[in-house]
Amino acid sequence: MHGKVGDTFRVTLINDGTMNHSIDFHASKVSPQVQMRQIKPHESLVYEFKANYAGIWTYHCGADPMIHHMGNGMFGAVVIDPPGLDKVDKEFVFVQSELYLGPNGKEGDLKKMMAGTNDGVAFNGYYNQYVYSPIKVAPHSRIRVWVDNAAINEDLAFHTVGTIWDTAWKEGSYVPRKDNPDHGGMQTLDLQPTQGGFVEFTLDDPGAYTFVNHKMRDLSRGGAGQFIVGNPPTTGGH
Ligand SMILES: [Cu+2]
């Protein structure tokens, strides 16, 4: 979901399932007992909030046990543009989550979730999807990547190989911003569960630029993807 400061969001949640569910928008200030209440199968609720604060905000199911609902994919992100956001050529949203696989075709494994022993991490739900299907971008185009960490247990050290972010935003404010007098840049955006932000950069030379969770264990287990610029050299790099 995407809007700007001042927008009103009105979301109808319909429970077509067989157990209680709910929704908790971190972008909102509401009574948890009213809008975030659990609803039974075949019930629905209308959740309305005004976006008064900019950033990328997690939303998730809060029904008991919350870890099991979130761990099965009941989460997402709301992007609220701050006023005066710079123009870019391409914009992406990556939401990190973890995979705690259960039996084939069944729900994720609650025991693994409680133990924190995941089977992998993912950007936008699918293991290594942007390794198998890299994202093509034009040379020198200015790119904004919104990042939210919706994982239930893991943190995220978001990094892009081969570039430096001249602009980044984390949890409510710019970290460096372009053309700052200190020549400040940023290499890694650190996000605990439900934290978010964005980074901006250009990729100038032909190449395959890998973006990663630089927590090495997670990089090796699904926490990676690639931007492709032009025709990358076929040897070297990582
Ligand atoms: Cu749920």
Coordinates of N, CA and C and ligand atoms in Angstrom, one line a residue:
M1 N 0.8 -1.2 0.0 CA 0.0 0.0 0.0 C 0.9 1.2 0.0
H2 N 0.4 2.3 -0.7 CA 1.3 3.4 -0.9 C 0.5 4.7 -0.9
G3 N 0.9 5.7 -0.1 CA 0.2 7.0 0.0 C 1.2 8.0 0.4
K4 N 0.6 9.2 0.8 CA 1.5 10.3 1.2 C 0.9 10.8 2.5
V5 N 1.7 11.6 3.2 CA 1.3 12.2 4.5 C 0.0 12.9 4.3
G6 N -1.0 12.7 5.1 CA -2.3 13.3 5.0 C -3.4 12.4 4.4
D7 N -3.0 11.4 3.7 CA -4.0 10.5 3.1 C -4.7 9.7 4.2
T8 N -6.0 9.3 3.9 CA -6.8 8.5 4.7 C -6.8 7.1 4.1
F9 N -6.5 6.1 4.8 CA -6.6 4.7 4.4 C -7.9 4.0 5.0
R10 N -8.6 3.4 4.2 CA -9.8 2.6 4.7 C -9.7 1.2 4.1
V11 N -9.5 0.3 5.0 CA -9.3 -1.1 4.6 C -10.3 -2.0 5.2
T12 N -11.0 -2.8 4.4 CA -11.9 -3.8 4.8 C -11.3 -5.1 4.9
L13 N -11.3 -5.7 6.1 CA -10.7 -7.0 6.3 C -11.8 -8.0 6.4
I14 N -11.8 -9.0 5.5 CA -12.9 -10.0 5.6 C -12.2 -11.4 5.9
N15 N -12.7 -12.0 7.0 CA -12.1 -13.3 7.4 C -12.8 -14.4 6.7
D16 N -12.2 -14.9 5.6 CA -12.7 -16.1 4.9 C -12.1 -17.4 5.4
G17 N -11.4 -17.3 6.5 CA -10.7 -18.5 7.0 C -11.4 -19.3 8.0
T18 N -10.7 -20.1 8.8 CA -11.3 -21.0 9.7 C -10.9 -20.7 11.1
M19 N -10.1 -19.6 11.3 CA -9.7 -19.2 12.7 C -9.7 -17.7 12.8
N20 N -9.6 -17.2 14.0 CA -9.6 -15.7 14.2 C -8.4 -15.1 13.5
H21 N -8.6 -13.9 13.0 CA -7.5 -13.0 12.5 C -7.8 -11.6 12.9
S22 N -6.7 -10.7 12.6 CA -6.9 -9.3 12.9 C -5.9 -8.6 12.0
I23 N -5.9 -7.2 12.1 CA -4.8 -6.5 11.4 C -4.4 -5.3 12.2
D24 N -3.1 -5.1 12.2 CA -2.4 -4.1 13.0 C -1.6 -3.3 12.1
F25 N -2.0 -2.0 11.8 CA -1.2 -1.1 10.9 C -0.3 -0.3 11.8
H26 N 1.0 -0.5 11.7 CA 1.9 0.3 12.5 C 1.8 1.8 12.1
A27 N 1.3 2.1 10.9 CA 1.2 3.4 10.4 C 0.1 4.2 11.1
S28 N -0.7 3.6 11.9 CA -1.9 4.2 12.5 C -1.7 4.4 14.0
K29 N -2.5 5.4 14.5 CA -2.7 5.6 16.0 C -4.2 5.4 16.2
V30 N -4.5 4.2 16.7 CA -5.9 3.8 17.0 C -6.0 3.0 18.2
S31 N -7.2 2.7 18.7 CA -7.3 1.9 19.9 C -7.1 0.4 19.5
P32 N -6.1 -0.3 20.0 CA -5.9 -1.7 19.6 C -7.1 -2.5 19.9
Q33 N -7.9 -2.2 20.9 CA -9.1 -3.0 21.3 C -10.2 -2.8 20.3
V34 N -10.2 -1.8 19.5 CA -11.2 -1.5 18.6 C -10.8 -2.0 17.2
Q35 N -9.9 -1.2 16.5 CA -9.6 -1.5 15.1 C -8.7 -2.8 15.0
M36 N -7.9 -3.1 16.0 CA -7.0 -4.3 15.9 C -7.6 -5.5 16.5
R37 N -8.9 -5.4 16.8 CA -9.6 -6.6 17.5 C -9.6 -7.8 16.6
Q38 N -9.6 -9.0 17.2 CA -9.6 -10.2 16.4 C -11.1 -10.4 15.9
I39 N -11.1 -10.9 14.7 CA -12.5 -11.2 14.1 C -12.6 -12.6 13.8
K40 N -13.8 -13.2 14.0 CA -14.0 -14.6 13.8 C -14.2 -14.9 12.3
P41 N -14.1 -16.2 12.0 CA -14.4 -16.6 10.6 C -15.8 -16.0 10.1
H42 N -15.8 -15.5 8.9 CA -17.0 -15.0 8.3 C -17.4 -13.6 8.8
E43 N -16.6 -13.0 9.7 CA -16.8 -11.6 10.2 C -15.9 -10.7 9.3
S44 N -16.2 -9.4 9.4 CA -15.3 -8.4 8.8 C -15.2 -7.2 9.6
L45 N -14.2 -6.4 9.3 CA -14.1 -5.1 10.0 C -13.6 -4.1 9.0
V46 N -13.9 -2.8 9.3 CA -13.3 -1.7 8.5 C -12.4 -0.9 9.4
Y47 N -11.1 -0.9 8.9 CA -10.1 -0.2 9.7 C -9.7 1.0 8.9
E48 N -9.9 2.2 9.6 CA -9.6 3.5 8.9 C -8.5 4.2 9.7
F49 N -7.6 4.8 9.0 CA -6.6 5.6 9.7 C -6.1 6.7 8.8
K50 N -5.6 7.8 9.4 CA -5.0 8.9 8.6 C -3.5 8.8 8.7
A51 N -2.8 8.8 7.6 CA -1.4 8.7 7.6 C -0.8 10.0 8.0
N52 N -0.4 10.2 9.2 CA 0.2 11.5 9.7 C 1.7 11.5 9.7
Y53 N 2.3 10.3 9.6 CA 3.7 10.1 9.7 C 4.3 9.3 8.5
A54 N 5.4 9.8 8.0 CA 6.1 9.3 6.8 C 6.9 8.1 7.2
G55 N 7.1 7.2 6.2 CA 8.0 6.1 6.4 C 7.4 4.8 5.8
I56 N 8.1 3.7 6.0 CA 7.5 2.4 5.6 C 7.2 1.7 6.8
W57 N 5.9 1.3 6.9 CA 5.3 0.7 8.1 C 4.9 -0.7 7.9
T58 N 5.2 -1.5 8.8 CA 4.7 -2.9 8.8 C 3.2 -3.0 9.1
Y59 N 2.5 -3.9 8.5 CA 1.2 -4.3 9.0 C 1.2 -5.8 9.2
H60 N 0.4 -6.3 10.1 CA 0.4 -7.7 10.4 C -0.8 -8.2 11.1
C61 N -1.0 -9.4 11.1 CA -2.1 -10.1 11.9 C -1.6 -10.1 13.3
G62 N -2.5 -9.9 14.2 CA -2.2 -9.9 15.6 C -2.9 -11.0 16.4
A63 N -3.6 -11.9 15.7 CA -4.4 -13.0 16.4 C -3.4 -14.0 17.1
D64 N -3.9 -14.6 18.1 CA -3.0 -15.5 18.9 C -2.9 -16.9 18.1
P65 N -1.7 -17.5 18.2 CA -0.4 -16.9 18.6 C 0.1 -16.1 17.4
M66 N 0.4 -14.8 17.7 CA 0.8 -13.9 16.7 C 2.0 -14.4 15.9
I67 N 3.0 -15.0 16.6 CA 4.2 -15.5 15.9 C 3.8 -16.4 14.7
H68 N 2.7 -17.2 15.0 CA 2.4 -18.2 14.0 C 1.6 -17.6 12.8
H69 N 0.9 -16.5 13.1 CA 0.2 -15.8 12.0 C 1.1 -15.1 11.1
M70 N 2.0 -14.3 11.8 CA 3.0 -13.5 11.1 C 4.0 -14.5 10.3
G71 N 4.4 -15.5 11.0 CA 5.3 -16.5 10.5 C 4.8 -17.3 9.3
N72 N 3.4 -17.2 9.1 CA 2.8 -17.8 7.9 C 2.5 -16.8 6.8
G73 N 3.0 -15.6 7.0 CA 2.9 -14.7 5.9 C 1.9 -13.6 6.0
M74 N 1.3 -13.4 7.2 CA 0.2 -12.4 7.4 C 0.9 -11.1 7.8
F75 N 1.5 -10.5 6.8 CA 2.2 -9.2 7.1 C 2.3 -8.5 5.7
G76 N 2.7 -7.2 5.8 CA 2.9 -6.5 4.6 C 3.4 -5.1 5.0
A77 N 3.5 -4.2 4.0 CA 4.1 -2.9 4.3 C 3.2 -1.8 3.7
V78 N 3.2 -0.6 4.4 CA 2.5 0.6 3.9 C 3.6 1.6 3.7
V79 N 3.7 2.2 2.6 CA 4.7 3.3 2.3 C 4.0 4.6 2.3
I80 N 4.4 5.5 3.2 CA 3.9 6.9 3.3 C 5.0 7.8 2.9
D81 N 4.9 8.4 1.7 CA 5.9 9.4 1.2 C 6.0 10.6 2.1
P82 N 7.2 11.0 2.5 CA 7.4 12.3 3.2 C 7.2 13.4 2.3
P83 N 6.8 14.6 2.8 CA 6.7 15.8 1.9 C 8.1 16.1 1.3
G84 N 8.2 16.5 0.1 CA 9.5 16.9 -0.5 C 10.4 15.8 -0.9
L85 N 9.8 14.6 -1.0 CA 10.6 13.4 -1.5 C 11.2 13.7 -2.9
D86 N 12.5 13.4 -3.0 CA 13.1 13.7 -4.3 C 12.6 12.7 -5.4
K87 N 12.7 13.2 -6.6 CA 12.3 12.4 -7.8 C 13.3 11.4 -8.1
V88 N 12.9 10.1 -8.4 CA 13.8 9.1 -8.8 C 13.3 8.5 -10.1
D89 N 14.1 7.6 -10.7 CA 13.7 7.0 -12.0 C 13.0 5.7 -11.7
K90 N 13.4 5.0 -10.7 CA 12.8 3.7 -10.3 C 12.7 3.5 -8.8
E91 N 11.6 2.9 -8.4 CA 11.3 2.7 -7.0 C 10.9 1.3 -6.8
F92 N 11.5 0.7 -5.7 CA 11.2 -0.7 -5.4 C 10.9 -0.8 -3.9
V93 N 10.2 -1.9 -3.5 CA 9.9 -2.2 -2.1 C 10.3 -3.6 -1.8
F94 N 11.2 -3.8 -0.9 CA 11.6 -5.1 -0.5 C 11.2 -5.3 1.0
V95 N 10.4 -6.4 1.2 CA 10.0 -6.7 2.6 C 10.7 -8.0 2.9
Q96 N 11.5 -8.0 4.0 CA 12.2 -9.3 4.4 C 11.3 -10.1 5.3
S97 N 11.3 -11.4 5.1 CA 10.6 -12.3 6.0 C 11.4 -13.6 6.1
E98 N 11.0 -14.4 7.0 CA 11.6 -15.7 7.2 C 10.7 -16.8 6.8
L99 N 11.3 -18.0 6.4 CA 10.6 -19.2 6.1 C 10.8 -20.2 7.2
Y100 N 9.7 -20.7 7.7 CA 9.7 -21.8 8.7 C 8.8 -22.9 8.2
L101 N 9.4 -23.7 7.3 CA 8.6 -24.6 6.5 C 8.0 -25.7 7.4
G102 N 6.7 -26.0 7.2 CA 6.1 -27.2 7.7 C 6.0 -28.2 6.6
P103 N 5.1 -29.3 6.9 CA 4.9 -30.3 5.8 C 4.4 -29.6 4.6
N104 N 4.7 -30.2 3.4 CA 4.3 -29.7 2.1 C 2.8 -29.4 2.1
G105 N 2.4 -28.2 1.7 CA 1.0 -27.9 1.6 C 0.4 -27.5 3.0
K106 N 1.1 -27.6 4.0 CA 0.6 -27.2 5.4 C 1.2 -25.9 5.9
E107 N 0.7 -25.5 7.0 CA 1.2 -24.2 7.6 C 2.6 -24.3 8.1
G108 N 3.2 -23.1 8.2 CA 4.6 -23.1 8.8 C 4.7 -23.6 10.2
D109 N 5.9 -24.0 10.6 CA 6.1 -24.8 11.8 C 6.3 -23.9 13.0
L110 N 5.3 -23.9 13.9 CA 5.4 -23.1 15.1 C 6.6 -23.4 16.0
K111 N 6.9 -24.6 16.1 CA 8.1 -25.0 16.9 C 9.4 -24.3 16.4
K112 N 9.6 -24.4 15.1 CA 10.7 -23.8 14.5 C 10.7 -22.2 14.8
M113 N 9.5 -21.6 14.6 CA 9.4 -20.2 14.9 C 9.8 -19.8 16.3
M114 N 9.3 -20.6 17.2 CA 9.6 -20.3 18.6 C 11.1 -20.5 18.9
A115 N 11.7 -21.5 18.2 CA 13.2 -21.8 18.4 C 14.0 -20.8 17.6
G116 N 13.4 -20.1 16.6 CA 14.2 -19.2 15.8 C 15.1 -19.9 14.8
T117 N 14.7 -21.2 14.5 CA 15.5 -21.9 13.5 C 14.8 -21.9 12.1
N118 N 15.0 -20.8 11.4 CA 14.3 -20.7 10.1 C 15.0 -21.5 9.0
D119 N 14.2 -21.8 7.9 CA 14.7 -22.5 6.8 C 15.3 -21.6 5.8
G120 N 15.2 -20.3 6.0 CA 15.8 -19.3 5.1 C 15.1 -18.0 5.3
V121 N 15.6 -17.0 4.6 CA 15.0 -15.7 4.6 C 14.7 -15.3 3.2
A122 N 13.8 -14.3 3.0 CA 13.3 -14.0 1.6 C 13.1 -12.5 1.5
F123 N 13.3 -11.9 0.4 CA 12.8 -10.6 0.0 C 11.5 -10.8 -0.8
N124 N 10.4 -10.2 -0.3 CA 9.1 -10.3 -0.9 C 8.6 -11.7 -1.1
G125 N 8.9 -12.5 -0.1 CA 8.2 -13.8 0.1 C 8.8 -15.0 -0.5
Y126 N 9.6 -14.8 -1.6 CA 10.1 -16.0 -2.3 C 11.7 -16.1 -2.2
Y127 N 12.1 -17.3 -1.8 CA 13.5 -17.5 -1.6 C 14.3 -17.2 -2.8
N128 N 15.3 -16.3 -2.7 CA 16.2 -16.0 -3.8 C 15.6 -15.5 -5.1
Q129 N 14.3 -15.0 -5.1 CA 13.6 -14.7 -6.3 C 14.4 -13.7 -7.2
Y130 N 15.1 -12.8 -6.6 CA 15.8 -11.8 -7.4 C 17.2 -12.2 -7.8
V131 N 17.5 -13.4 -7.4 CA 18.7 -14.0 -7.9 C 18.3 -14.8 -9.2
Y132 N 17.2 -15.5 -9.1 CA 16.7 -16.2 -10.3 C 16.2 -15.3 -11.4
S133 N 15.6 -14.2 -10.9 CA 15.0 -13.2 -11.9 C 15.5 -11.8 -11.5
P134 N 16.8 -11.5 -11.9 CA 17.4 -10.2 -11.5 C 16.6 -9.0 -12.0
I135 N 16.7 -7.8 -11.4 CA 16.0 -6.6 -11.7 C 16.9 -5.8 -12.7
K136 N 16.4 -5.5 -13.9 CA 17.2 -4.8 -14.9 C 16.9 -3.3 -14.6
V137 N 18.0 -2.5 -14.6 CA 17.9 -1.1 -14.5 C 18.8 -0.4 -15.5
A138 N 18.5 0.8 -15.9 CA 19.4 1.5 -16.8 C 20.5 2.2 -16.1
P139 N 21.7 2.3 -16.8 CA 22.9 2.9 -16.2 C 22.5 4.3 -15.8
H140 N 23.1 4.7 -14.7 CA 22.9 6.1 -14.1 C 21.5 6.4 -13.6
S141 N 20.6 5.5 -13.7 CA 19.2 5.8 -13.3 C 19.3 5.9 -11.7
R142 N 18.5 6.8 -11.2 CA 18.4 7.0 -9.8 C 17.3 6.1 -9.2
I143 N 17.7 5.3 -8.2 CA 16.9 4.2 -7.7 C 16.6 4.5 -6.2
R144 N 15.3 4.3 -5.9 CA 15.0 4.3 -4.4 C 14.5 2.9 -4.1
V145 N 15.0 2.4 -3.0 CA 14.6 1.1 -2.5 C 14.0 1.3 -1.1
W146 N 12.7 1.0 -0.9 CA 12.1 1.0 0.4 C 12.4 -0.4 1.0
V147 N 12.7 -0.5 2.2 CA 13.0 -1.8 2.9 C 12.3 -1.8 4.2
D148 N 11.6 -2.9 4.4 CA 10.9 -3.2 5.7 C 11.3 -4.6 6.2
N149 N 11.6 -4.7 7.4 CA 11.9 -6.0 8.0 C 10.7 -6.5 8.7
A150 N 10.0 -7.4 8.0 CA 8.8 -8.0 8.7 C 9.1 -9.4 9.2
A151 N 10.4 -9.8 9.3 CA 10.7 -11.1 9.9 C 10.3 -11.1 11.3
I152 N 9.9 -12.3 11.8 CA 9.5 -12.4 13.2 C 10.6 -12.5 14.2
N153 N 11.8 -13.0 13.7 CA 12.9 -13.1 14.6 C 14.2 -12.4 14.2
E154 N 14.4 -12.4 12.9 CA 15.8 -12.0 12.4 C 15.9 -10.5 12.1
D155 N 17.0 -9.9 12.3 CA 17.3 -8.5 11.9 C 17.8 -8.5 10.5
L156 N 18.0 -7.3 10.0 CA 18.4 -7.2 8.6 C 19.5 -6.1 8.5
A157 N 20.6 -6.5 7.8 CA 21.6 -5.5 7.5 C 21.6 -5.3 6.0
F158 N 20.8 -4.4 5.5 CA 20.6 -4.3 4.0 C 21.8 -3.5 3.4
H159 N 22.3 -4.1 2.4 CA 23.5 -3.5 1.7 C 23.5 -3.8 0.2
T160 N 24.0 -2.9 -0.6 CA 24.1 -3.2 -2.0 C 25.6 -3.2 -2.4
V161 N 26.0 -4.3 -3.0 CA 27.4 -4.4 -3.4 C 27.7 -3.4 -4.6
G162 N 28.7 -2.7 -4.5 CA 29.2 -1.9 -5.6 C 28.6 -0.5 -5.7
T163 N 27.9 0.0 -4.7 CA 27.5 1.4 -4.7 C 27.4 1.9 -3.3
I164 N 27.2 3.2 -3.2 CA 27.1 3.9 -1.9 C 25.8 4.7 -2.0
W165 N 25.1 4.7 -0.9 CA 23.9 5.4 -0.8 C 24.2 6.9 -0.4
D166 N 23.8 7.8 -1.3 CA 24.0 9.2 -0.9 C 22.9 9.7 0.0
T167 N 21.8 9.0 -0.1 CA 20.6 9.4 0.6 C 20.0 8.1 1.3
A168 N 19.6 8.2 2.5 CA 18.9 7.1 3.2 C 18.0 7.7 4.2
W169 N 17.0 6.9 4.6 CA 16.0 7.3 5.5 C 15.8 6.1 6.5
K170 N 15.7 6.3 7.7 CA 15.5 5.3 8.7 C 14.5 5.7 9.8
E171 N 13.4 5.1 9.9 CA 12.5 5.3 11.0 C 12.3 6.8 11.4
G172 N 11.9 7.5 10.3 CA 11.4 8.9 10.6 C 12.3 10.0 10.2
S173 N 13.5 9.7 9.8 CA 14.3 10.9 9.3 C 15.4 10.4 8.4
Y174 N 15.9 11.4 7.6 CA 17.0 11.1 6.7 C 18.3 10.8 7.6
V175 N 19.1 9.9 7.1 CA 20.3 9.6 7.7 C 21.4 10.5 7.0
P176 N 22.0 10.1 5.9 CA 22.6 11.2 5.1 C 21.5 11.6 4.0
R177 N 21.6 12.8 3.5 CA 20.8 13.2 2.4 C 21.8 13.9 1.4
K178 N 21.5 13.6 0.1 CA 22.3 14.0 -1.0 C 22.9 15.5 -0.8
D179 N 24.1 15.6 -1.2 CA 24.8 16.9 -1.2 C 24.9 17.5 0.2
N180 N 25.0 16.6 1.2 CA 25.3 17.2 2.5 C 26.7 17.6 2.6
P181 N 27.0 18.7 3.4 CA 28.3 19.3 3.4 C 29.4 18.4 3.9
D182 N 29.1 17.4 4.6 CA 30.1 16.4 5.2 C 30.5 15.3 4.2
H183 N 29.8 15.3 3.0 CA 30.0 14.2 2.0 C 29.7 12.9 2.6
G184 N 28.7 12.9 3.5 CA 28.3 11.6 4.2 C 27.6 10.7 3.2
G185 N 27.9 9.4 3.3 CA 27.2 8.4 2.5 C 26.9 7.2 3.5
M186 N 26.2 6.2 3.0 CA 25.8 5.1 3.9 C 26.0 3.8 3.1
Q187 N 26.4 2.8 3.9 CA 26.7 1.4 3.3 C 25.6 0.4 3.7
T188 N 25.1 0.5 4.9 CA 24.2 -0.6 5.3 C 23.1 0.0 6.2
L189 N 21.9 -0.4 5.9 CA 20.7 0.0 6.7 C 20.4 -1.1 7.6
D190 N 20.4 -0.8 8.9 CA 20.2 -1.8 10.0 C 18.8 -1.7 10.5
L191 N 18.0 -2.9 10.4 CA 16.6 -2.9 10.7 C 16.3 -4.1 11.6
Q192 N 15.8 -3.8 12.8 CA 15.3 -4.8 13.6 C 13.8 -5.1 13.1
P193 N 13.2 -6.2 13.6 CA 11.9 -6.6 13.2 C 10.9 -5.4 13.3
T194 N 10.2 -5.2 12.2 CA 9.2 -4.1 11.9 C 9.9 -2.7 11.6
Q195 N 11.2 -2.6 11.7 CA 11.7 -1.3 11.3 C 11.9 -1.2 9.8
G196 N 11.9 0.1 9.3 CA 12.0 0.3 7.9 C 12.6 1.6 7.5
G197 N 12.9 1.7 6.2 CA 13.4 3.0 5.7 C 13.6 2.9 4.2
F198 N 14.3 3.8 3.6 CA 14.7 3.7 2.2 C 16.1 4.1 1.9
V199 N 16.6 3.7 0.8 CA 18.0 4.1 0.4 C 17.9 4.6 -1.1
E200 N 18.8 5.5 -1.5 CA 18.8 6.0 -2.9 C 20.2 6.0 -3.4
F201 N 20.3 5.6 -4.7 CA 21.6 5.4 -5.3 C 21.5 5.4 -6.8
T202 N 22.7 5.4 -7.4 CA 22.8 5.2 -8.9 C 23.7 4.0 -9.1
L203 N 23.5 3.3 -10.1 CA 24.5 2.2 -10.5 C 25.0 2.6 -11.9
D204 N 26.3 3.0 -11.9 CA 26.8 3.7 -13.1 C 27.4 2.8 -14.2
D205 N 28.1 1.8 -13.8 CA 28.8 1.0 -14.8 C 28.1 -0.3 -15.0
P206 N 28.3 -0.9 -16.2 CA 27.6 -2.2 -16.5 C 28.1 -3.2 -15.4
G207 N 27.1 -4.0 -14.9 CA 27.5 -4.9 -13.9 C 26.3 -5.6 -13.3
A208 N 26.6 -6.6 -12.5 CA 25.5 -7.3 -11.7 C 25.8 -6.9 -10.2
Y209 N 24.9 -6.1 -9.7 CA 25.0 -5.5 -8.4 C 24.1 -6.3 -7.4
T210 N 24.7 -7.0 -6.5 CA 24.0 -7.8 -5.6 C 23.5 -7.0 -4.4
F211 N 22.2 -7.1 -4.0 CA 21.8 -6.5 -2.8 C 21.6 -7.7 -1.8
V212 N 21.9 -7.4 -0.6 CA 22.0 -8.5 0.4 C 21.5 -8.2 1.8
N213 N 21.2 -9.2 2.5 CA 21.2 -9.1 4.0 C 22.7 -9.4 4.3
H214 N 23.4 -8.4 4.8 CA 24.9 -8.7 5.0 C 25.2 -9.4 6.3
K215 N 24.1 -9.9 6.9 CA 24.3 -10.9 8.0 C 24.6 -12.2 7.2
M216 N 25.9 -12.6 7.2 CA 26.3 -13.6 6.2 C 25.5 -14.9 6.2
R217 N 25.1 -15.3 7.4 CA 24.3 -16.6 7.4 C 23.0 -16.4 6.6
D218 N 22.4 -15.2 6.7 CA 21.2 -15.0 6.0 C 21.4 -14.7 4.5
L219 N 22.5 -14.1 4.1 CA 22.9 -13.9 2.7 C 22.9 -15.2 2.0
S220 N 23.5 -16.3 2.7 CA 23.6 -17.6 2.1 C 22.3 -18.4 2.1
R221 N 21.3 -17.8 2.7 CA 20.1 -18.6 2.8 C 18.9 -17.8 2.3
G222 N 19.0 -17.1 1.2 CA 17.9 -16.5 0.6 C 17.9 -15.0 0.7
G223 N 18.8 -14.4 1.5 CA 18.8 -13.0 1.7 C 19.6 -12.2 0.6
A224 N 19.3 -12.4 -0.6 CA 20.1 -11.8 -1.7 C 19.2 -11.6 -3.0
G225 N 19.7 -10.7 -3.8 CA 19.1 -10.5 -5.1 C 20.0 -9.7 -6.0
Q226 N 19.6 -9.3 -7.2 CA 20.6 -8.6 -8.1 C 19.9 -7.6 -8.9
F227 N 20.6 -6.4 -9.0 CA 20.3 -5.5 -10.1 C 21.2 -5.7 -11.2
I228 N 20.7 -5.7 -12.5 CA 21.6 -5.9 -13.6 C 21.6 -4.5 -14.4
V229 N 22.8 -4.0 -14.7 CA 23.0 -2.8 -15.5 C 23.7 -3.2 -16.7
G230 N 23.1 -2.9 -17.9 CA 23.8 -3.2 -19.2 C 24.2 -4.6 -19.3
N231 N 25.3 -4.9 -20.0 CA 25.8 -6.2 -20.1 C 27.0 -6.4 -19.2
P232 N 26.7 -7.1 -18.0 CA 27.8 -7.2 -17.0 C 29.0 -8.1 -17.5
P233 N 30.2 -7.7 -17.1 CA 31.3 -8.6 -17.4 C 31.0 -10.0 -16.8
T234 N 31.5 -11.0 -17.5 CA 31.1 -12.4 -17.1 C 32.0 -13.0 -16.1
T235 N 33.1 -12.3 -15.7 CA 34.0 -12.9 -14.7 C 34.2 -11.9 -13.6
G236 N 34.6 -12.4 -12.4 CA 35.0 -11.5 -11.3 C 33.8 -11.1 -10.5
G237 N 34.1 -10.4 -9.4 CA 33.0 -9.8 -8.6 C 32.3 -10.8 -7.7
H238 N 31.3 -10.3 -7.0 CA 30.4 -11.2 -6.3 C 29.1 -10.5 -6.1
Ligands
CU1 CU -4.0 -14.2 11.3

